[in-house]
Coordinates of C-alpha atoms and ligand atoms in Angstrom, one line a residue:
X1 CA -41.2 18.4 -52.0
X2 CA -40.7 16.1 -49.1
X3 CA -43.4 17.8 -47.2
X4 CA -45.8 17.6 -50.1
X5 CA -45.1 13.9 -50.5
X6 CA -45.7 13.3 -46.8
X7 CA -48.9 15.4 -46.9
X8 CA -50.1 13.3 -49.8
X9 CA -49.3 10.0 -48.0
X10 CA -51.0 11.3 -44.8
X11 CA -54.0 12.5 -46.9
X12 CA -54.3 9.1 -48.7
X13 CA -54.1 7.2 -45.5
X14 CA -56.6 9.5 -43.8
X15 CA -59.0 8.7 -46.6
X16 CA -58.2 5.0 -46.6
X17 CA -57.9 4.0 -43.0
X18 CA -58.7 7.1 -41.0
X19 CA -55.0 7.2 -40.0
X20 CA -55.6 5.1 -36.9
X21 CA -53.7 2.1 -35.8
X22 CA -56.8 0.1 -35.6
X23 CA -57.3 -3.0 -37.8
X24 CA -58.7 -2.1 -41.2
X25 CA -60.7 -5.3 -41.1
X26 CA -61.7 -6.9 -37.8
X27 CA -60.2 -10.2 -36.8
X28 CA -63.7 -11.8 -36.7
X29 CA -64.0 -11.6 -40.5
X30 CA -63.3 -15.0 -41.9
X31 CA -60.8 -14.9 -44.7
X32 CA -62.7 -15.8 -47.9
X33 CA -61.3 -17.7 -50.9
X34 CA -58.0 -16.1 -52.0
X35 CA -57.7 -13.7 -49.1
X36 CA -54.5 -13.8 -47.2
X37 CA -54.2 -13.3 -43.5
X38 CA -51.7 -10.6 -42.3
X39 CA -51.1 -10.3 -38.5
X40 CA -49.5 -7.1 -37.3
X41 CA -48.0 -6.7 -33.8
X42 CA -47.0 -3.1 -32.8
X43 CA -45.2 -2.6 -29.5
X44 CA -47.0 0.6 -28.4
X45 CA -48.5 3.7 -29.7
X46 CA -46.0 6.5 -30.5
X47 CA -45.8 8.9 -33.4
X48 CA -43.2 7.0 -35.4
X49 CA -44.7 3.5 -35.0
X50 CA -48.1 4.9 -36.0
X51 CA -46.5 6.5 -39.0
X52 CA -45.0 3.2 -40.0
X53 CA -48.1 1.3 -39.7
X54 CA -50.2 3.9 -41.5
X55 CA -47.7 4.0 -44.4
X56 CA -47.6 0.2 -44.4
X57 CA -51.4 -0.1 -44.8
X58 CA -51.4 2.7 -47.5
X59 CA -48.8 1.0 -49.5
X60 CA -50.5 -2.4 -49.4
X61 CA -53.6 -0.7 -50.8
X62 CA -51.4 1.1 -53.3
X63 CA -50.1 -2.2 -54.5
X64 CA -53.7 -3.5 -55.0
X65 CA -53.9 -5.6 -51.9
X66 CA -56.8 -3.8 -50.2
X67 CA -59.3 -6.7 -50.9
X68 CA -56.7 -9.4 -50.9
X69 CA -55.6 -9.2 -47.3
X70 CA -57.3 -9.3 -44.0
X71 CA -55.1 -7.3 -41.5
X72 CA -55.3 -8.3 -37.9
X73 CA -53.7 -5.6 -35.9
X74 CA -52.6 -6.1 -32.3
X75 CA -51.0 -3.5 -30.0
X76 CA -48.9 -4.9 -27.1
X77 CA -49.4 -1.6 -25.1
X78 CA -45.7 -1.5 -24.4
X79 CA -46.1 -4.5 -22.0
X80 CA -43.4 -7.2 -22.8
X81 CA -45.6 -9.7 -21.1
X82 CA -48.3 -9.1 -23.8
X83 CA -46.1 -10.1 -26.6
X84 CA -46.1 -13.9 -26.0
X85 CA -49.8 -14.1 -25.8
X86 CA -50.3 -12.2 -29.1
X87 CA -47.7 -14.5 -30.7
X88 CA -49.6 -17.5 -29.4
X89 CA -52.8 -16.1 -30.8
X90 CA -51.3 -15.7 -34.2
X91 CA -49.8 -19.2 -34.0
X92 CA -53.3 -20.5 -33.3
X93 CA -55.0 -18.4 -36.0
X94 CA -52.5 -19.3 -38.6
X95 CA -51.4 -16.2 -40.6
X96 CA -49.9 -16.1 -44.1
X97 CA -47.4 -13.6 -42.7
X98 CA -46.9 -11.7 -39.4
X99 CA -45.5 -8.2 -39.4
X100 CA -43.7 -6.9 -36.2
X101 CA -43.1 -3.3 -35.5
X102 CA -40.0 -2.6 -33.2
X103 CA -37.1 -4.7 -31.9
X104 CA -38.8 -6.2 -28.8
X105 CA -41.8 -7.5 -30.9
X106 CA -39.5 -8.9 -33.6
X107 CA -37.6 -10.7 -30.8
X108 CA -40.8 -12.1 -29.3
X109 CA -42.0 -13.3 -32.7
X110 CA -39.1 -15.5 -33.2
X111 CA -41.3 -18.2 -31.7
X112 CA -43.6 -17.9 -34.7
X113 CA -41.0 -18.4 -37.4
X114 CA -41.2 -22.2 -37.4
X115 CA -44.5 -22.1 -39.2
X116 CA -45.1 -18.5 -40.2
X117 CA -42.9 -16.1 -42.2
X118 CA -42.3 -12.9 -40.2
X119 CA -41.4 -9.5 -41.7
X120 CA -40.1 -7.0 -39.1
X121 CA -40.3 -3.2 -39.4
X122 CA -37.8 -0.7 -37.9
X123 CA -35.4 -3.1 -36.0
X124 CA -32.4 -0.8 -35.5
X125 CA -29.8 -3.6 -35.1
X126 CA -31.2 -6.9 -36.3
X127 CA -27.9 -8.8 -35.7
X128 CA -27.5 -7.6 -32.1
X129 CA -31.2 -8.2 -31.5
X130 CA -30.7 -11.8 -32.6
X131 CA -33.3 -11.9 -35.3
X132 CA -30.9 -12.6 -38.2
X133 CA -27.3 -13.6 -38.4
X134 CA -26.6 -12.4 -41.9
X135 CA -28.5 -9.3 -43.3
X136 CA -28.0 -10.5 -46.9
X137 CA -29.2 -14.0 -46.3
X138 CA -31.8 -14.3 -43.6
X139 CA -31.8 -17.9 -42.5
X140 CA -34.6 -18.2 -40.0
X141 CA -37.9 -17.3 -41.8
X142 CA -37.7 -13.7 -40.7
X143 CA -36.5 -10.6 -42.6
X144 CA -37.5 -6.9 -42.7
X145 CA -36.5 -3.3 -42.5
X146 CA -33.9 -1.7 -40.3
X147 CA -33.7 1.9 -39.1
X148 CA -30.0 2.3 -38.3
X149 CA -29.3 5.6 -36.5
X150 CA -26.6 7.8 -37.9
X151 CA -25.1 8.9 -34.6
X152 CA -22.1 10.5 -36.2
X153 CA -24.3 12.6 -38.5
X154 CA -26.5 13.6 -35.5
X155 CA -23.5 14.7 -33.4
X156 CA -22.1 16.6 -36.4
X157 CA -25.5 18.3 -36.7
X158 CA -25.4 19.2 -33.0
X159 CA -21.8 20.6 -33.3
X160 CA -22.9 22.7 -36.4
X161 CA -25.9 24.2 -34.7
X162 CA -24.7 24.3 -31.1
X163 CA -20.9 24.3 -31.4
X164 CA -20.1 25.2 -27.8
X165 CA -21.4 21.9 -26.3
X166 CA -19.2 19.9 -24.0
X167 CA -21.4 17.4 -22.3
X168 CA -24.1 15.3 -24.0
X169 CA -26.9 13.8 -21.8
X170 CA -28.2 10.4 -23.0
X171 CA -31.5 8.7 -21.8
X172 CA -32.4 5.2 -22.7
X173 CA -34.0 2.0 -21.7
X174 CA -31.2 -0.6 -21.4
X175 CA -33.6 -3.5 -22.1
X176 CA -34.1 -2.2 -25.6
X177 CA -31.2 -3.7 -27.6
X178 CA -31.7 -1.0 -30.2
X179 CA -30.8 1.6 -27.7
X180 CA -27.8 -0.3 -26.3
X181 CA -26.4 -0.4 -29.9
X182 CA -26.9 3.4 -30.2
X183 CA -25.3 4.0 -26.8
X184 CA -22.1 2.0 -27.9
X185 CA -22.0 4.1 -31.1
X186 CA -22.5 7.4 -29.2
X187 CA -19.6 6.5 -26.9
X188 CA -17.3 6.1 -29.9
X189 CA -18.4 9.2 -31.6
X190 CA -18.2 11.4 -28.5
X191 CA -14.8 10.1 -27.7
X192 CA -13.6 11.1 -31.2
X193 CA -15.1 14.5 -30.8
X194 CA -13.9 15.1 -27.3
X195 CA -17.4 15.2 -25.8
X196 CA -18.4 14.0 -22.4
X197 CA -21.5 11.8 -21.9
X198 CA -23.9 11.8 -19.0
X199 CA -26.1 8.7 -19.4
X200 CA -29.1 7.8 -17.4
X201 CA -31.4 4.8 -17.8
X202 CA -35.2 4.3 -17.4
X203 CA -37.2 1.2 -17.4
X204 CA -40.6 2.6 -18.2
X205 CA -41.8 5.9 -19.7
X206 CA -43.2 6.8 -16.2
X207 CA -39.6 7.3 -15.1
X208 CA -38.8 9.8 -17.9
X209 CA -39.8 12.9 -16.0
X210 CA -37.6 12.2 -13.0
X211 CA -34.7 11.1 -15.1
X212 CA -34.9 14.2 -17.3
X213 CA -35.1 16.6 -14.5
X214 CA -32.1 15.1 -12.8
X215 CA -30.1 15.1 -16.0
X216 CA -30.8 18.6 -17.3
X217 CA -28.6 20.5 -14.9
X218 CA -25.6 18.4 -15.8
X219 CA -25.6 18.7 -19.6
X220 CA -25.4 21.2 -22.5
X221 CA -27.6 19.1 -24.8
X222 CA -29.5 15.9 -24.6
X223 CA -29.4 13.1 -27.2
X224 CA -32.1 10.5 -27.2
X225 CA -31.8 7.5 -29.5
X226 CA -34.9 5.9 -31.2
X227 CA -35.9 4.3 -27.9
X228 CA -39.5 3.2 -27.7
X229 CA -39.8 3.9 -24.0
X230 CA -38.5 7.5 -24.4
X231 CA -40.5 8.1 -27.5
X232 CA -43.7 7.1 -25.8
X233 CA -43.4 10.1 -23.4
X234 CA -41.4 12.4 -25.6
X235 CA -43.5 15.5 -25.0
X236 CA -42.7 15.4 -21.3
X237 CA -38.9 15.3 -22.0
X238 CA -39.3 18.0 -24.6
X239 CA -41.1 20.4 -22.4
X240 CA -38.7 20.0 -19.5
X241 CA -35.8 20.6 -21.7
X242 CA -37.4 23.6 -23.4
X243 CA -38.0 25.2 -19.9
X244 CA -34.3 24.5 -19.0
X245 CA -33.2 25.9 -22.4
X246 CA -31.4 22.7 -23.3
X247 CA -31.6 21.5 -27.0
X248 CA -32.7 17.9 -27.5
X249 CA -31.3 16.1 -30.5
X250 CA -33.1 12.9 -31.3
X251 CA -32.7 9.5 -33.1
X252 CA -36.0 9.9 -35.1
X253 CA -38.0 12.6 -36.9
X254 CA -41.1 11.8 -34.9
X255 CA -39.4 12.8 -31.7
X256 CA -38.8 16.2 -33.2
X257 CA -42.4 16.4 -34.3
X258 CA -43.2 15.6 -30.6
X259 CA -41.3 18.7 -29.4
X260 CA -37.6 17.7 -29.5
X261 CA -35.2 20.2 -31.3
X262 CA -33.4 18.5 -34.2
X263 CA -32.3 15.3 -36.0
X264 CA -30.9 14.0 -39.2
X265 CA -32.3 10.6 -40.2
X266 CA -34.3 8.4 -42.4
X267 CA -37.9 8.8 -43.7
X268 CA -40.1 6.4 -41.7
X269 CA -42.9 6.7 -44.3
X270 CA -40.5 5.0 -46.8
X271 CA -39.7 2.4 -44.2
X272 CA -43.4 1.5 -43.8
X273 CA -43.8 1.3 -47.6
X274 CA -40.7 -0.9 -48.0
X275 CA -42.0 -3.2 -45.3
X276 CA -45.3 -3.6 -47.2
X277 CA -43.5 -4.4 -50.4
X278 CA -41.6 -7.2 -48.6
X279 CA -44.9 -8.5 -47.3
X280 CA -46.3 -8.6 -50.8
X281 CA -43.2 -10.5 -52.0
X282 CA -43.8 -13.1 -49.3
X283 CA -47.5 -13.3 -50.1
X284 CA -46.6 -13.9 -53.7
X285 CA -44.5 -16.9 -52.8
X286 CA -41.0 -15.6 -52.4
X287 CA -38.9 -17.3 -49.8
X288 CA -37.8 -15.2 -46.9
X289 CA -34.2 -16.3 -47.4
X290 CA -34.3 -14.6 -50.8
X291 CA -35.3 -11.3 -49.3
X292 CA -32.3 -9.5 -47.7
X293 CA -32.9 -7.2 -44.7
X294 CA -33.3 -3.6 -46.1
X295 CA -31.3 -1.2 -44.0
X296 CA -32.4 2.5 -44.3
X297 CA -29.3 4.5 -43.9
X298 CA -28.9 6.7 -47.0
X299 CA -31.1 9.5 -48.1
X300 CA -31.1 11.3 -44.7
X301 CA -32.9 14.6 -44.1
X302 CA -32.8 17.1 -41.3
X303 CA -35.9 17.8 -39.2
X304 CA -36.0 20.8 -37.0
X305 CA -38.9 21.9 -34.7
X306 CA -39.3 25.6 -35.3
X307 CA -41.3 26.3 -32.1
X308 CA -38.7 24.5 -30.0
X309 CA -35.9 26.4 -31.9
X310 CA -37.7 29.7 -31.1
X311 CA -38.2 28.8 -27.5
X312 CA -34.5 28.0 -27.2
X313 CA -33.5 31.2 -29.0
X314 CA -31.4 29.3 -31.5
X315 CA -30.5 30.8 -34.8
X316 CA -29.7 28.2 -37.6
X317 CA -26.4 28.6 -39.4
X318 CA -26.7 29.3 -43.1
X319 CA -25.4 25.8 -44.1
X320 CA -28.4 24.3 -42.4
X321 CA -31.0 26.9 -43.5
X322 CA -30.0 26.3 -47.1
X323 CA -29.8 22.6 -46.8
X324 CA -32.0 21.0 -49.5
X325 CA -33.1 18.3 -47.2
X326 CA -34.3 20.5 -44.4
X327 CA -37.8 19.7 -43.1
X328 CA -39.2 22.3 -40.6
X329 CA -42.0 21.2 -38.4
X330 CA -43.9 22.9 -35.6
Ligands
LIG1 N1 -36.1 1.3 -34.1 C1 -36.9 1.1 -33.0 C2 -36.7 -0.4 -32.5 O1 -35.8 -1.0 -33.0 C3 -38.4 1.3 -33.3 C4 -38.7 2.7 -33.7 C5 -39.0 3.1 -35.0 C6 -38.6 3.8 -32.9 N2 -39.1 4.4 -35.0 C7 -38.9 4.9 -33.7 C8 -38.3 4.0 -31.5 C9 -38.9 6.2 -33.3 C10 -38.4 5.4 -31.1 C11 -38.7 6.4 -31.9 O2 -37.3 -0.9 -31.7

């Protein structure tokens, strides 16, 4: 069912926007009478962020906003230094609402909130990121959706499928607040379960290959959170781990689609939709302070990469095989 639904969403967005992360309407188009301007800033291109954006656009169209909005899409190419200039550009070209995809972009867009409402997508820990103080009552003209990672569920999944593990390898970019939050949670969960952590940090995705190679001999499994820097180069990590026969558990379904082994987590297509629904509320005049942050944390499903599973020679336990919320990808 899930797969069918996703297929449908993908098919619809293929039809509507060619499934690309390009602007549907170019920024040169003057917004005519009654048309609203929606600026979008996406940190970088990786599978999950593209899924969020595509689902966001499809849902806006679904809600009848195709001809009522001009979307101006900007990709920061994972360069933090690009964010302020995009923010300034949107400040100058006054938007009715600005949408930010990822934590670093939401943080950078705080500068906009004086004059422009901001709706963020997929900020793992909005409080730690400093974008809101109270999830229920956003006070600073910024609200949005959060993709909290259920570390305990992921570690339980790892212990169910690969029960003999003792040491968990962790790779993250410490300048991503989202990953720091996940690291703290991982430490707690691993302590409870008697697992050891070997952590290593990277500052750009170029470092991922070396970091992974150095980590692999020391660990039984790797866990990577929903870290944008890791996600950007996920296939590199996935291939090295496959060769070393080390299962990689991930913080997002997209990272399993990109070759990781398994995860349990939220549906990012739903997150993209919810973000679009919030944008429509703002366009229809609702005040940001009346739109609580929506945290995706329930309705989790398991994603397993079958090719990776076969390469690792892993046999799934019956409890997982028969799980109603299992999504097998290749
Ligand atoms: N949650 C991430 C952030 O706060 C963004 C994100 C969404 C992400 N989906 C992902 C990162 C998948 C890595 C993989 O910035």
